[in-house]
Amino acid sequence: MGDRISFDSSVLDAVSRIPRGRLATYGQIADLIGAYGRARQVGWALRRLPLPSEVPWHRVVNAQGRISMSLSREGSDWIQRELLLAEGVPVDEEGRLPLKELLWRPDAMSGS
DNA sequence: CATTTGACGCTCT
DNA sequence: TAGAGCGCCAAAT
């Protein structure tokens, strides 16, 4: 059961819990699903997500407080910026955003 | 099968 | 603030 499919669904479940207007990091999502140290795999899971999607994938950024920009994303990095701006998250041209202020603190007591 | 590439992140210069 | 080095590991070549 510990294959790629279940890993992916775990990632999507966690990402779906990020509130509107708040942010989470790849490493944070990895920790949340019990995959410490596998931030990179979280990135791959999101890359596999077909767009558009109901999953708020755009709320996941890197630990440096920036959108991970890459030519290989074929524009999804810029779409991410637009989606964030659309929900009130300020993002500059370099992809920098106020991570400290908007970081999502998962509440253990939610969704019992 | 060997190597390289990444939507990553942490430590040390 | 900027890189380099390393650990991580799926996917691509």
mmCIF file of C-alpha atoms (C1' of nucleotides) in Angstrom:
data_model
loop_
_atom_site.group_PDB
_atom_site.id
_atom_site.type_symbol
_atom_site.label_atom_id
_atom_site.label_comp_id
_atom_site.label_asym_id
_atom_site.label_seq_id
_atom_site.Cartn_x
_atom_site.Cartn_y
_atom_site.Cartn_z
ATOM 1 C CA MET A 1 0.000 0.000 0.000
ATOM 2 C CA GLY A 2 2.942 2.313 0.393
ATOM 3 C CA ASP A 3 3.120 2.916 -3.337
ATOM 4 C CA ARG A 4 2.988 6.076 -5.381
ATOM 5 C CA ILE A 5 -0.808 6.147 -5.584
ATOM 6 C CA SER A 6 -1.385 6.248 -1.830
ATOM 7 C CA PHE A 7 1.451 8.753 -1.409
ATOM 8 C CA ASP A 8 -0.218 11.001 -3.951
ATOM 9 C CA SER A 9 -3.637 10.799 -2.316
ATOM 10 C CA SER A 10 -2.105 11.562 1.074
ATOM 11 C CA VAL A 11 -0.466 14.656 -0.392
ATOM 12 C CA LEU A 12 -3.692 15.815 -2.019
ATOM 13 C CA ASP A 13 -5.663 15.238 1.183
ATOM 14 C CA ALA A 14 -3.228 17.373 3.169
ATOM 15 C CA VAL A 15 -3.077 20.112 0.548
ATOM 16 C CA SER A 16 -6.865 20.231 0.412
ATOM 17 C CA ARG A 17 -6.882 21.273 4.063
ATOM 18 C CA ILE A 18 -4.865 24.454 3.486
ATOM 19 C CA PRO A 19 -7.259 27.362 4.118
ATOM 20 C CA ARG A 20 -7.884 30.001 1.469
ATOM 21 C CA GLY A 21 -5.342 32.801 1.663
ATOM 22 C CA ARG A 22 -2.811 30.765 3.625
ATOM 23 C CA LEU A 23 0.360 28.945 2.570
ATOM 24 C CA ALA A 24 2.170 25.666 3.266
ATOM 25 C CA THR A 25 5.628 24.446 2.207
ATOM 26 C CA TYR A 26 6.510 21.208 0.411
ATOM 27 C CA GLY A 27 8.410 20.034 3.464
ATOM 28 C CA GLN A 28 5.505 20.864 5.740
ATOM 29 C CA ILE A 29 3.143 18.724 3.662
ATOM 30 C CA ALA A 30 5.676 15.882 3.698
ATOM 31 C CA ASP A 31 5.904 16.057 7.497
ATOM 32 C CA LEU A 32 2.135 16.126 7.766
ATOM 33 C CA ILE A 33 1.728 12.821 5.938
ATOM 34 C CA GLY A 34 4.571 11.135 7.774
ATOM 35 C CA ALA A 35 7.125 11.444 4.995
ATOM 36 C CA TYR A 36 9.787 13.582 6.661
ATOM 37 C CA GLY A 37 12.554 14.549 4.252
ATOM 38 C CA ARG A 38 10.573 13.874 1.114
ATOM 39 C CA ALA A 39 9.598 17.411 0.145
ATOM 40 C CA ARG A 40 10.834 16.643 -3.346
ATOM 41 C CA GLN A 41 8.300 13.853 -3.710
ATOM 42 C CA VAL A 42 5.532 16.249 -2.748
ATOM 43 C CA GLY A 43 6.579 18.410 -5.669
ATOM 44 C CA TRP A 44 6.355 15.417 -7.990
ATOM 45 C CA ALA A 45 2.908 14.527 -6.697
ATOM 46 C CA LEU A 46 1.636 18.031 -7.425
ATOM 47 C CA ARG A 47 3.268 17.953 -10.838
ATOM 48 C CA ARG A 48 1.118 14.927 -11.668
ATOM 49 C CA LEU A 49 -2.061 16.798 -10.743
ATOM 50 C CA PRO A 50 -4.150 17.486 -13.859
ATOM 51 C CA LEU A 51 -5.169 21.142 -14.188
ATOM 52 C CA PRO A 52 -7.395 22.841 -13.556
ATOM 53 C CA SER A 53 -8.022 21.180 -10.203
ATOM 54 C CA GLU A 54 -10.213 21.590 -7.148
ATOM 55 C CA VAL A 55 -7.151 20.934 -5.013
ATOM 56 C CA PRO A 56 -5.567 24.230 -3.839
ATOM 57 C CA TRP A 57 -2.111 23.186 -5.120
ATOM 58 C CA HIS A 58 -1.168 26.838 -5.602
ATOM 59 C CA ARG A 59 -0.960 27.331 -1.822
ATOM 60 C CA VAL A 60 2.157 25.160 -1.648
ATOM 61 C CA VAL A 61 5.444 27.068 -1.947
ATOM 62 C CA ASN A 62 9.079 26.419 -1.022
ATOM 63 C CA ALA A 63 10.660 27.032 2.384
ATOM 64 C CA GLN A 64 12.385 30.170 1.092
ATOM 65 C CA GLY A 65 9.007 31.830 0.848
ATOM 66 C CA ARG A 66 8.935 31.827 -2.927
ATOM 67 C CA ILE A 67 7.048 30.156 -5.741
ATOM 68 C CA SER A 68 9.368 27.581 -7.278
ATOM 69 C CA MET A 69 9.873 28.976 -10.755
ATOM 70 C CA SER A 70 11.028 26.580 -13.469
ATOM 71 C CA LEU A 71 10.860 26.377 -17.242
ATOM 72 C CA SER A 72 9.870 22.731 -16.901
ATOM 73 C CA ARG A 73 6.596 23.827 -15.312
ATOM 74 C CA GLU A 74 5.503 25.214 -18.633
ATOM 75 C CA GLY A 75 3.726 28.168 -17.103
ATOM 76 C CA SER A 76 2.053 26.558 -14.095
ATOM 77 C CA ASP A 77 4.361 28.643 -11.903
ATOM 78 C CA TRP A 78 2.869 31.840 -13.308
ATOM 79 C CA ILE A 79 -0.642 30.415 -13.063
ATOM 80 C CA GLN A 80 0.166 29.740 -9.416
ATOM 81 C CA ARG A 81 1.064 33.391 -8.967
ATOM 82 C CA GLU A 82 -2.207 34.526 -10.532
ATOM 83 C CA LEU A 83 -4.290 32.177 -8.381
ATOM 84 C CA LEU A 84 -2.575 33.453 -5.236
ATOM 85 C CA LEU A 85 -3.012 37.097 -6.200
ATOM 86 C CA ALA A 86 -6.669 36.300 -6.898
ATOM 87 C CA GLU A 87 -7.205 35.211 -3.315
ATOM 88 C CA GLY A 88 -5.357 38.131 -1.810
ATOM 89 C CA VAL A 89 -1.840 36.783 -1.369
ATOM 90 C CA PRO A 90 0.740 39.374 -2.449
ATOM 91 C CA VAL A 91 3.399 37.912 -4.740
ATOM 92 C CA ASP A 92 6.096 40.019 -6.376
ATOM 93 C CA GLU A 93 7.622 39.506 -9.818
ATOM 94 C CA GLU A 94 10.325 37.291 -8.328
ATOM 95 C CA GLY A 95 7.710 35.015 -6.819
ATOM 96 C CA ARG A 96 8.430 36.145 -3.270
ATOM 97 C CA LEU A 97 5.563 36.108 -0.781
ATOM 98 C CA PRO A 98 4.999 36.762 2.962
ATOM 99 C CA LEU A 99 5.397 33.165 4.128
ATOM 100 C CA LYS A 100 6.028 34.027 7.775
ATOM 101 C CA GLU A 101 2.696 35.803 8.057
ATOM 102 C CA LEU A 102 0.596 33.444 5.964
ATOM 103 C CA LEU A 103 2.066 30.076 6.951
ATOM 104 C CA TRP A 104 -0.690 27.584 7.725
ATOM 105 C CA ARG A 105 -0.618 26.128 11.221
ATOM 106 C CA PRO A 106 -2.529 22.840 10.978
ATOM 107 C CA ASP A 107 -5.010 22.452 13.815
ATOM 108 C CA ALA A 108 -4.889 18.932 15.232
ATOM 109 C CA MET A 109 -8.451 19.447 16.488
ATOM 110 C CA SER A 110 -10.189 19.876 13.161
ATOM 111 C CA GLY A 111 -12.050 17.305 11.177
ATOM 112 C CA SER A 112 -12.408 14.788 14.031
ATOM 113 C "C1'" DC B 1 21.370 -0.792 -15.948
ATOM 114 C "C1'" DA B 2 23.891 4.054 -15.295
ATOM 115 C "C1'" DT B 3 23.197 8.969 -15.177
ATOM 116 C "C1'" DT B 4 20.961 13.143 -14.999
ATOM 117 C "C1'" DT B 5 17.105 16.134 -13.578
ATOM 118 C "C1'" DG B 6 14.199 18.228 -10.698
ATOM 119 C "C1'" DA B 7 7.225 22.276 -8.102
ATOM 120 C "C1'" DC B 8 12.832 20.514 -1.981
ATOM 121 C "C1'" DG B 9 15.384 21.777 2.298
ATOM 122 C "C1'" DC B 10 18.998 22.069 5.599
ATOM 123 C "C1'" DT B 11 23.812 23.292 6.955
ATOM 124 C "C1'" DC B 12 27.997 25.572 6.374
ATOM 125 C "C1'" DT B 13 30.946 29.082 3.995
ATOM 126 C "C1'" DT C 1 22.119 37.599 0.644
ATOM 127 C "C1'" DA C 2 24.495 33.881 -2.364
ATOM 128 C "C1'" DG C 3 26.416 29.517 -3.359
ATOM 129 C "C1'" DA C 4 28.040 24.982 -2.643
ATOM 130 C "C1'" DG C 5 27.360 20.394 -0.836
ATOM 131 C "C1'" DC C 6 24.571 16.828 0.623
ATOM 132 C "C1'" DG C 7 20.445 13.888 1.575
ATOM 133 C "C1'" DC C 8 16.301 12.572 -0.633
ATOM 134 C "C1'" DC C 9 14.044 9.715 -4.522
ATOM 135 C "C1'" DA C 10 10.731 9.381 -8.761
ATOM 136 C "C1'" DA C 11 11.007 10.090 -13.578
ATOM 137 C "C1'" DA C 12 13.283 10.818 -17.693
ATOM 138 C "C1'" DT C 13 17.120 9.838 -20.872
#
